[in-house]
Coordinates of C-alpha atoms and ligand atoms in Angstrom, one line a residue:
X5 CA 123.5 -187.1 163.9
X6 CA 123.0 -183.7 165.7
X7 CA 123.4 -180.3 164.1
X8 CA 126.8 -180.0 165.6
X9 CA 128.0 -183.3 164.2
X10 CA 131.5 -181.9 163.5
X11 CA 132.1 -181.6 167.3
X12 CA 133.0 -184.7 169.3
X13 CA 130.6 -183.4 171.9
X14 CA 127.9 -182.3 169.5
X15 CA 125.2 -185.0 170.1
X16 CA 123.1 -183.1 172.7
X17 CA 123.2 -179.8 170.8
X18 CA 120.3 -178.6 168.7
X19 CA 121.9 -175.3 167.9
X20 CA 125.2 -174.7 166.1
X21 CA 128.1 -173.0 168.1
X22 CA 128.3 -169.3 167.5
X23 CA 131.4 -168.4 165.5
X24 CA 132.5 -165.9 168.1
X25 CA 132.3 -168.6 170.8
X26 CA 134.5 -170.9 168.7
X27 CA 137.0 -168.1 168.4
X28 CA 136.8 -167.3 172.1
X29 CA 137.0 -170.8 173.5
X30 CA 139.7 -172.3 171.2
X31 CA 143.1 -173.2 172.6
X32 CA 144.6 -174.9 169.5
X33 CA 146.4 -171.8 168.6
X34 CA 148.7 -172.4 171.6
X35 CA 148.1 -176.0 172.8
X36 CA 149.1 -177.5 169.4
X37 CA 152.5 -177.4 171.1
X38 CA 151.3 -180.4 173.0
X39 CA 150.8 -182.6 170.0
X40 CA 153.7 -185.0 170.6
X41 CA 152.7 -185.5 174.2
X42 CA 149.1 -186.0 173.2
X43 CA 150.0 -188.7 170.7
X44 CA 152.4 -190.3 173.1
X45 CA 149.7 -190.4 175.8
X46 CA 147.1 -191.7 173.4
X47 CA 149.4 -194.5 172.3
X48 CA 150.1 -195.6 175.9
X49 CA 146.3 -195.4 176.6
X50 CA 145.3 -197.5 173.6
X51 CA 148.0 -200.1 174.4
X52 CA 146.5 -200.4 177.9
X53 CA 143.0 -200.6 176.4
X54 CA 144.2 -203.5 174.3
X55 CA 145.8 -205.2 177.3
X56 CA 142.5 -205.1 179.3
X57 CA 140.5 -206.1 176.3
X58 CA 138.6 -202.8 175.7
X59 CA 140.0 -202.8 172.1
X60 CA 141.4 -205.7 170.1
X61 CA 145.1 -206.0 169.3
X62 CA 144.3 -205.3 165.7
X63 CA 142.4 -202.1 166.5
X64 CA 145.2 -201.1 168.8
X65 CA 147.7 -201.5 165.9
X66 CA 145.5 -199.5 163.6
X67 CA 145.1 -196.7 166.1
X68 CA 148.8 -196.5 166.8
X69 CA 149.6 -196.4 163.1
X70 CA 147.0 -193.7 162.6
X71 CA 148.4 -191.6 165.4
X72 CA 151.9 -191.9 164.1
X73 CA 150.8 -190.9 160.6
X74 CA 149.1 -187.8 162.1
X75 CA 152.2 -187.0 164.0
X76 CA 154.1 -187.1 160.7
X77 CA 151.6 -184.7 159.1
X78 CA 151.9 -182.3 162.0
X79 CA 155.6 -182.4 161.8
X80 CA 155.7 -181.9 158.1
X81 CA 153.3 -178.9 158.4
X82 CA 150.6 -180.5 156.3
X83 CA 148.1 -181.0 159.1
X84 CA 145.2 -178.5 159.0
X85 CA 144.3 -176.9 162.3
X86 CA 141.0 -175.1 162.5
X87 CA 139.4 -173.4 165.5
X88 CA 136.1 -175.3 165.2
X89 CA 137.9 -178.2 166.7
X90 CA 138.9 -176.2 169.8
X91 CA 142.1 -177.8 170.9
X92 CA 144.9 -180.1 169.9
X93 CA 143.3 -183.1 171.5
X94 CA 140.1 -182.9 169.5
X95 CA 142.1 -182.3 166.3
X96 CA 144.1 -185.4 166.7
X97 CA 141.1 -187.5 167.7
X98 CA 139.0 -186.2 164.8
X99 CA 141.9 -186.8 162.3
X100 CA 142.1 -190.4 163.6
X101 CA 138.4 -190.9 163.2
X102 CA 138.5 -189.5 159.7
X103 CA 141.2 -192.2 158.9
X104 CA 139.8 -195.1 160.8
X105 CA 136.1 -194.6 161.2
X106 CA 134.6 -196.7 164.1
X107 CA 138.0 -198.0 165.2
X108 CA 139.2 -194.4 165.7
X109 CA 136.0 -193.7 167.7
X110 CA 137.3 -196.1 170.4
X111 CA 140.4 -194.2 171.4
X112 CA 138.6 -192.0 173.9
X113 CA 137.4 -195.0 175.9
X114 CA 137.8 -194.6 179.6
X115 CA 139.3 -191.1 179.5
X116 CA 138.1 -187.5 179.1
X117 CA 139.8 -184.4 177.9
X118 CA 140.2 -183.3 181.5
X119 CA 142.7 -186.1 182.4
X120 CA 144.1 -186.1 178.9
X121 CA 145.1 -182.4 179.0
X122 CA 146.5 -182.8 182.4
X123 CA 148.6 -185.8 181.3
X124 CA 149.8 -184.0 178.2
X125 CA 150.8 -181.0 180.2
X126 CA 152.7 -183.1 182.8
X127 CA 154.6 -184.9 180.0
X128 CA 155.4 -181.5 178.5
X129 CA 156.5 -180.0 181.8
X130 CA 158.6 -183.0 182.6
X131 CA 160.6 -182.6 179.4
X132 CA 160.7 -178.8 179.9
X133 CA 162.3 -179.3 183.3
X134 CA 165.0 -181.5 181.8
X135 CA 165.8 -178.9 179.2
X136 CA 165.9 -176.0 181.7
X137 CA 168.1 -178.2 183.9
X138 CA 170.6 -178.8 181.1
X139 CA 170.7 -175.1 180.3
X140 CA 171.3 -174.2 183.9
X141 CA 174.3 -176.6 183.9
X142 CA 175.6 -174.8 180.8
X143 CA 175.5 -171.5 182.6
X144 CA 177.2 -173.0 185.7
X145 CA 179.8 -174.5 183.4
X146 CA 180.4 -171.0 181.9
X147 CA 181.0 -169.5 185.3
X148 CA 183.3 -172.4 186.3
X149 CA 185.2 -172.1 183.0
X150 CA 186.3 -168.5 184.1
X151 CA 187.6 -169.5 187.5
X152 CA 191.1 -170.6 186.7
X153 CA 192.0 -167.6 184.6
X154 CA 190.4 -165.2 187.1
X155 CA 191.7 -166.9 190.2
X156 CA 193.9 -164.1 191.4
X157 CA 191.8 -161.2 190.5
X158 CA 190.5 -159.4 193.6
X159 CA 187.3 -157.5 193.3
X160 CA 185.6 -155.3 195.8
X161 CA 182.7 -157.1 197.5
X162 CA 179.7 -154.9 198.2
X163 CA 176.9 -154.5 200.6
X164 CA 174.3 -151.7 200.0
X165 CA 176.3 -151.2 196.7
X166 CA 179.0 -149.7 198.9
X167 CA 182.5 -151.2 198.9
X168 CA 182.7 -153.6 201.8
X169 CA 185.5 -156.3 201.7
X170 CA 187.7 -157.8 199.1
X171 CA 186.5 -160.9 197.2
X172 CA 188.3 -163.2 194.7
X173 CA 186.6 -163.1 191.3
X174 CA 185.9 -166.9 191.3
X175 CA 184.1 -166.4 194.7
X176 CA 181.6 -164.2 192.8
X177 CA 181.3 -166.7 189.9
X178 CA 180.7 -169.7 192.2
X179 CA 178.1 -167.7 194.2
X180 CA 176.0 -167.8 191.1
X181 CA 176.7 -171.5 190.6
X182 CA 175.2 -172.0 194.1
X183 CA 172.1 -170.1 193.3
X184 CA 171.5 -172.0 190.0
X185 CA 172.3 -175.2 191.8
X186 CA 169.4 -174.6 194.2
X187 CA 167.2 -173.9 191.2
X188 CA 168.2 -177.2 189.8
X189 CA 167.3 -178.9 193.0
X190 CA 163.9 -177.1 193.0
X191 CA 163.4 -178.3 189.5
X192 CA 164.2 -181.9 190.5
X193 CA 161.8 -181.7 193.4
X194 CA 159.1 -180.2 191.3
X195 CA 159.7 -183.0 188.7
X196 CA 158.8 -185.6 191.3
X197 CA 155.3 -184.1 191.7
X198 CA 154.9 -183.5 187.9
X199 CA 155.8 -187.2 187.4
X200 CA 152.4 -188.5 188.5
X201 CA 149.9 -190.1 186.1
X202 CA 146.5 -188.4 186.1
X203 CA 145.2 -190.2 183.0
X204 CA 142.3 -192.5 183.8
X205 CA 140.7 -190.2 186.3
X206 CA 138.4 -189.6 183.4
X207 CA 136.1 -186.6 183.7
X208 CA 136.3 -186.3 187.5
X209 CA 135.1 -189.4 189.2
X210 CA 137.0 -192.2 187.5
X211 CA 135.4 -194.8 185.2
X212 CA 133.3 -197.9 185.4
X213 CA 135.5 -199.5 182.7
X214 CA 138.2 -202.0 183.8
X215 CA 141.2 -199.7 182.9
X216 CA 144.7 -200.3 184.3
X217 CA 146.2 -197.0 185.2
X218 CA 149.3 -198.5 186.7
X219 CA 150.0 -200.0 183.3
X220 CA 149.7 -196.6 181.6
X221 CA 151.9 -195.0 184.2
X222 CA 154.7 -197.6 183.5
X223 CA 154.4 -197.0 179.7
X224 CA 154.7 -193.2 180.1
X225 CA 157.4 -193.4 182.8
X226 CA 155.3 -191.8 185.5
X227 CA 156.6 -192.7 189.0
X228 CA 153.2 -192.5 190.7
X229 CA 149.5 -192.8 189.9
X230 CA 147.3 -190.0 191.3
X231 CA 145.1 -191.5 194.0
X232 CA 142.1 -189.3 193.9
X233 CA 140.3 -188.5 190.7
X234 CA 138.7 -185.3 191.9
X235 CA 142.1 -183.9 193.0
X236 CA 143.9 -185.1 190.0
X237 CA 141.6 -183.5 187.4
X238 CA 141.7 -180.2 189.2
X239 CA 145.4 -180.2 190.2
X240 CA 147.6 -177.6 188.6
X241 CA 150.0 -177.2 191.6
X242 CA 152.7 -178.7 189.4
X243 CA 152.2 -175.9 186.8
X244 CA 152.4 -173.2 189.4
X245 CA 155.4 -174.8 191.1
X246 CA 157.2 -175.0 187.7
X247 CA 156.4 -171.4 187.0
X248 CA 157.6 -170.4 190.4
X249 CA 160.9 -172.2 190.1
X250 CA 161.4 -170.5 186.7
X251 CA 160.6 -167.2 188.3
X252 CA 163.4 -167.8 190.8
X253 CA 165.8 -168.6 188.0
X254 CA 164.8 -165.3 186.6
X255 CA 165.4 -163.6 190.0
X256 CA 168.9 -165.0 190.0
X257 CA 169.6 -164.1 186.4
X258 CA 168.4 -160.6 187.0
X259 CA 170.7 -160.1 190.0
X260 CA 173.6 -161.2 187.8
X261 CA 172.5 -159.1 184.9
X262 CA 172.1 -156.0 187.1
X263 CA 175.6 -156.6 188.6
X264 CA 177.2 -157.0 185.2
X265 CA 175.4 -153.9 183.8
X266 CA 176.9 -151.9 186.6
X267 CA 180.3 -153.5 186.3
X268 CA 180.5 -152.7 182.6
X269 CA 179.8 -149.0 183.0
X270 CA 182.7 -146.5 182.6
X271 CA 182.0 -145.6 186.2
X272 CA 182.9 -149.1 187.4
X273 CA 185.1 -150.4 184.4
X274 CA 185.4 -153.9 185.9
X275 CA 184.2 -155.8 182.9
X276 CA 184.3 -155.7 179.2
X277 CA 181.3 -157.4 177.7
X278 CA 181.8 -159.4 174.4
X279 CA 180.7 -157.1 171.6
X280 CA 178.7 -159.9 170.0
X281 CA 176.5 -159.7 173.0
X282 CA 176.0 -155.9 173.0
X283 CA 174.0 -153.6 170.7
X284 CA 174.5 -150.0 169.6
X285 CA 172.5 -146.8 169.6
X286 CA 170.8 -145.4 166.5
X287 CA 171.8 -141.8 167.4
X288 CA 174.9 -141.9 169.6
X289 CA 177.7 -143.4 167.5
X290 CA 180.0 -144.2 170.5
X291 CA 177.5 -146.5 172.3
X292 CA 178.0 -150.1 173.1
X293 CA 175.1 -151.0 175.2
X294 CA 174.4 -154.1 177.5
X295 CA 170.9 -154.7 176.0
X296 CA 171.2 -158.4 176.4
X297 CA 171.7 -158.1 180.1
X298 CA 169.0 -155.5 180.4
X299 CA 166.5 -157.8 178.6
X300 CA 167.5 -160.7 180.9
X301 CA 166.7 -158.4 183.8
X302 CA 163.6 -157.1 182.1
X303 CA 162.2 -160.5 181.2
X304 CA 162.1 -161.5 184.8
X305 CA 159.0 -159.4 185.0
X306 CA 157.2 -161.9 182.8
X307 CA 158.3 -164.8 184.9
X308 CA 157.0 -163.2 188.1
X309 CA 153.9 -162.1 186.2
X310 CA 153.2 -165.7 185.1
X311 CA 153.3 -167.0 188.7
X312 CA 150.8 -164.3 189.7
X313 CA 148.7 -165.2 186.7
X314 CA 148.5 -168.9 187.7
X315 CA 147.9 -168.2 191.4
X316 CA 145.0 -165.9 190.6
X317 CA 143.7 -168.4 188.0
X318 CA 143.7 -171.3 190.5
X319 CA 142.4 -169.3 193.5
X320 CA 138.9 -170.2 194.5
X321 CA 138.3 -172.7 191.7
X322 CA 135.8 -175.3 192.8
X323 CA 136.6 -179.0 192.2
X324 CA 137.1 -180.5 189.7
X325 CA 137.8 -179.5 186.1
X326 CA 136.8 -175.9 185.1
X327 CA 137.5 -174.4 181.7
X328 CA 139.5 -171.7 183.5
X329 CA 142.3 -174.2 183.6
X330 CA 142.8 -173.8 179.8
X331 CA 144.5 -170.5 180.7
X332 CA 147.4 -172.3 182.4
X333 CA 149.3 -173.3 179.3
X334 CA 150.3 -169.9 177.9
X335 CA 151.7 -168.9 181.2
X336 CA 153.8 -172.0 181.4
X337 CA 154.9 -171.9 177.8
X338 CA 155.9 -168.3 178.1
X339 CA 157.9 -168.8 181.3
X340 CA 159.7 -171.8 179.8
X341 CA 160.5 -169.9 176.5
X342 CA 161.7 -166.9 178.4
X343 CA 164.0 -168.8 180.7
X344 CA 165.5 -170.9 178.0
X345 CA 166.1 -167.8 175.8
X346 CA 167.7 -166.0 178.7
X347 CA 169.9 -169.0 179.6
X348 CA 171.0 -169.5 176.0
X349 CA 172.5 -166.0 175.8
X350 CA 173.7 -165.9 179.4
X351 CA 176.1 -168.8 179.2
X352 CA 178.2 -167.5 176.2
X353 CA 178.0 -163.9 177.6
X354 CA 179.5 -165.2 180.9
X355 CA 182.2 -167.1 179.2
X356 CA 183.1 -164.3 176.8
X357 CA 183.4 -161.3 179.1
X358 CA 186.8 -160.0 180.2
X359 CA 187.8 -158.6 183.5
X360 CA 189.5 -155.2 183.3
X361 CA 192.2 -156.2 185.8
X362 CA 194.1 -152.9 185.7
X363 CA 191.1 -150.7 186.4
X364 CA 190.0 -153.1 189.2
X365 CA 193.4 -153.2 190.8
X366 CA 193.8 -149.4 190.6
X367 CA 190.7 -148.9 192.6
X368 CA 191.3 -151.5 195.3
X369 CA 192.8 -148.9 197.7
X370 CA 189.5 -147.1 197.8
X371 CA 186.7 -148.0 200.2
X372 CA 188.8 -149.4 203.1
X373 CA 188.2 -153.0 202.0
X374 CA 190.7 -154.1 204.7
X375 CA 189.0 -152.4 207.6
X376 CA 187.2 -155.5 208.8
X377 CA 190.3 -157.6 208.5
X378 CA 192.1 -155.0 210.7
X379 CA 189.3 -155.1 213.3
X380 CA 189.7 -158.9 213.4
X381 CA 193.5 -158.5 213.7
X382 CA 192.8 -156.6 216.9
X383 CA 190.3 -159.2 218.1
X384 CA 193.0 -161.9 217.6
X385 CA 195.1 -159.7 220.0
X386 CA 192.4 -159.9 222.6
X387 CA 190.7 -156.6 222.0
X388 CA 186.9 -157.0 222.5
X389 CA 185.0 -156.8 219.2
X390 CA 183.1 -153.6 220.0
X391 CA 186.3 -151.9 221.1
X392 CA 188.2 -153.1 218.0
X393 CA 185.3 -151.8 215.8
X394 CA 185.5 -148.4 217.5
X395 CA 189.3 -148.3 217.1
X396 CA 189.2 -149.1 213.4
X397 CA 186.3 -146.6 212.9
X398 CA 188.6 -143.9 214.3
X399 CA 191.5 -145.1 212.2
X400 CA 189.3 -145.0 209.0
X401 CA 188.2 -141.4 210.0
X402 CA 191.9 -140.4 210.3
X403 CA 192.8 -142.0 207.0
X404 CA 189.9 -140.4 205.3
X405 CA 190.9 -137.0 206.5
X406 CA 194.4 -137.6 205.2
X407 CA 193.0 -139.1 202.0
X408 CA 195.2 -142.3 202.3
X409 CA 194.3 -146.0 202.6
X410 CA 194.8 -147.6 206.0
X411 CA 198.2 -148.8 204.9
X412 CA 199.2 -145.2 204.3
X413 CA 199.0 -144.3 208.0
X414 CA 202.3 -144.3 209.9
X415 CA 202.9 -146.6 212.9
X416 CA 202.7 -143.7 215.3
X417 CA 199.4 -142.6 213.8
X418 CA 198.0 -146.1 214.5
X419 CA 199.5 -146.0 218.0
X420 CA 197.9 -142.7 218.8
X421 CA 194.6 -144.4 218.6
X422 CA 195.6 -147.8 220.0
X423 CA 199.0 -148.0 221.7
X424 CA 199.3 -151.8 221.4
X425 CA 199.4 -151.8 217.6
X426 CA 202.8 -153.0 216.3
X427 CA 204.4 -153.0 212.9
X428 CA 203.0 -156.5 212.0
X429 CA 199.8 -154.7 211.3
X430 CA 201.0 -153.9 207.8
X431 CA 201.0 -157.6 207.0
X432 CA 197.2 -157.6 206.8
X433 CA 196.6 -154.2 205.2
X434 CA 195.8 -153.8 201.5
X435 CA 193.2 -155.9 199.7
X436 CA 195.6 -158.6 198.7
X437 CA 196.9 -159.2 202.2
X438 CA 193.4 -158.9 203.6
X439 CA 192.3 -161.7 201.3
X440 CA 195.1 -163.9 202.5
X441 CA 194.0 -163.4 206.1
X442 CA 190.6 -165.0 205.6
X443 CA 190.2 -168.6 206.8
X444 CA 186.6 -169.6 207.6
X445 CA 184.8 -172.3 205.6
X446 CA 183.0 -170.9 202.6
X447 CA 184.9 -167.6 202.8
X448 CA 186.8 -165.9 200.1
X449 CA 190.1 -167.2 201.5
X450 CA 192.3 -168.4 198.6
X451 CA 192.4 -172.0 199.9
X452 CA 188.6 -171.9 200.3
X453 CA 188.1 -170.6 196.8
X454 CA 190.3 -173.3 195.5
X455 CA 188.2 -175.9 197.4
X456 CA 185.1 -174.5 195.8
X457 CA 186.7 -174.5 192.3
X458 CA 187.7 -178.1 192.7
X459 CA 184.3 -179.1 194.0
X460 CA 182.4 -177.4 191.1
X461 CA 184.8 -178.7 188.5
X462 CA 184.3 -182.2 189.7
X463 CA 180.5 -181.7 190.1
X464 CA 180.1 -180.5 186.6
X465 CA 182.3 -183.2 185.1
X466 CA 179.7 -185.7 186.4
X467 CA 176.7 -183.6 185.3
X468 CA 175.4 -183.7 181.7
X469 CA 175.2 -180.3 180.0
X470 CA 172.4 -179.6 177.5
X471 CA 174.7 -180.6 174.7
X472 CA 175.5 -184.1 176.0
Ligands
LIG513 N1 141.3 -177.2 175.9 C1 140.9 -177.6 177.2 C2 142.0 -177.2 178.2 O1 143.0 -176.9 177.8 C3 140.7 -179.1 177.2 C4 139.8 -179.6 178.2 C5 138.4 -179.4 177.9 N2 137.5 -180.1 178.7 C6 136.3 -179.7 178.8 N3 135.5 -180.4 179.6 N4 135.8 -178.8 178.1 O2 141.8 -177.2 179.4

């Protein structure tokens, strides 16, 4: 036995590892989170080893029982983690050898930690994707749950944060559903590439042993088997993709959070946030602050940062495994924890907020939300678009001078600017009438909003939420 007998790789070493190096190189403080995936992967691996005759059926049973006992210890909190054993993979293997002696020493046949860690991470990300997906559905369901009650509430729609055109409240809610739906699609697409077996690529070149990788893939539910060992042991595209998709979830959440922070101010007064999702000030007694929304917005920084972290980590790494790759996990864990935490507070906050209908309605006459509808009314009467734009621009100028909405101008005032305007113009003026005039597919027209509500209600009925 070498001087570093406590290490699975200790044979060649004549000098003990410096304590500072053990502290510097360890990953068990964070990768212990992969214990269940590691044990699951090892069980599939040893079952395959038994199938191809590299271990006996009896040895296989002993190893599986040992691994399950170790899982029990970890779950009960009685398992001792110590940094000399570097990572979760070596801990579990060492514990197995302590239990089983030579039989335990067979588990690592035909694999290396390089493919083991990649496999564990893929199993973990696959589950993480499913969890995030469920939480996204919860949030979509929260938006959809508001639609019926808010159906007739007209809000100003904005461009450049300036009042633009009227929009029905559910049109806003379902806009977010669309964004989160694309995130779900991206997750599903990412999952396809995650769901590839890398185990059995061994260190980098494969193995001379008669392993059956397709058998392991079936046992672990992987849809494909990585076809090039060099690529597979170096590949962290899936981690970067996952982090990127989560960063995009964050972008969407931060847009929503920002909007609702504005809407809940006393300047806007569109929205009352549920008090259970607000916090107060230690000095200003009157304050009810949207800290939850601000943190959702703020935490997006981490999600974007983690993408950058992984991109820089992977840039310029030569094939195949390099220890740099150990740095991938914390970025992914952090992005996952952050997104799940945000989604868990976002859904009840969305469901629990109330629209301040009176304040919203009182302000709808401001901002000439009906100006574009008026322009289109002229276009329908064969006025060229550029001319109609000019006419309405002049009408808005006149109304602004008189400090009235467009509907506040008298017919002769309209006719001074465009003689062909007749009294039917008043049928489309005002936010409510302007809304009714919309008709294009995907617009905020009442019938289009109803189509969307029906579609999302049906879609979510057939989609499992995180609770189901
Ligand atoms: N803890 C390492 C990681 O997370 C495991 C792989 C170590 N492999 C090696 N050849 N040292 O990447």
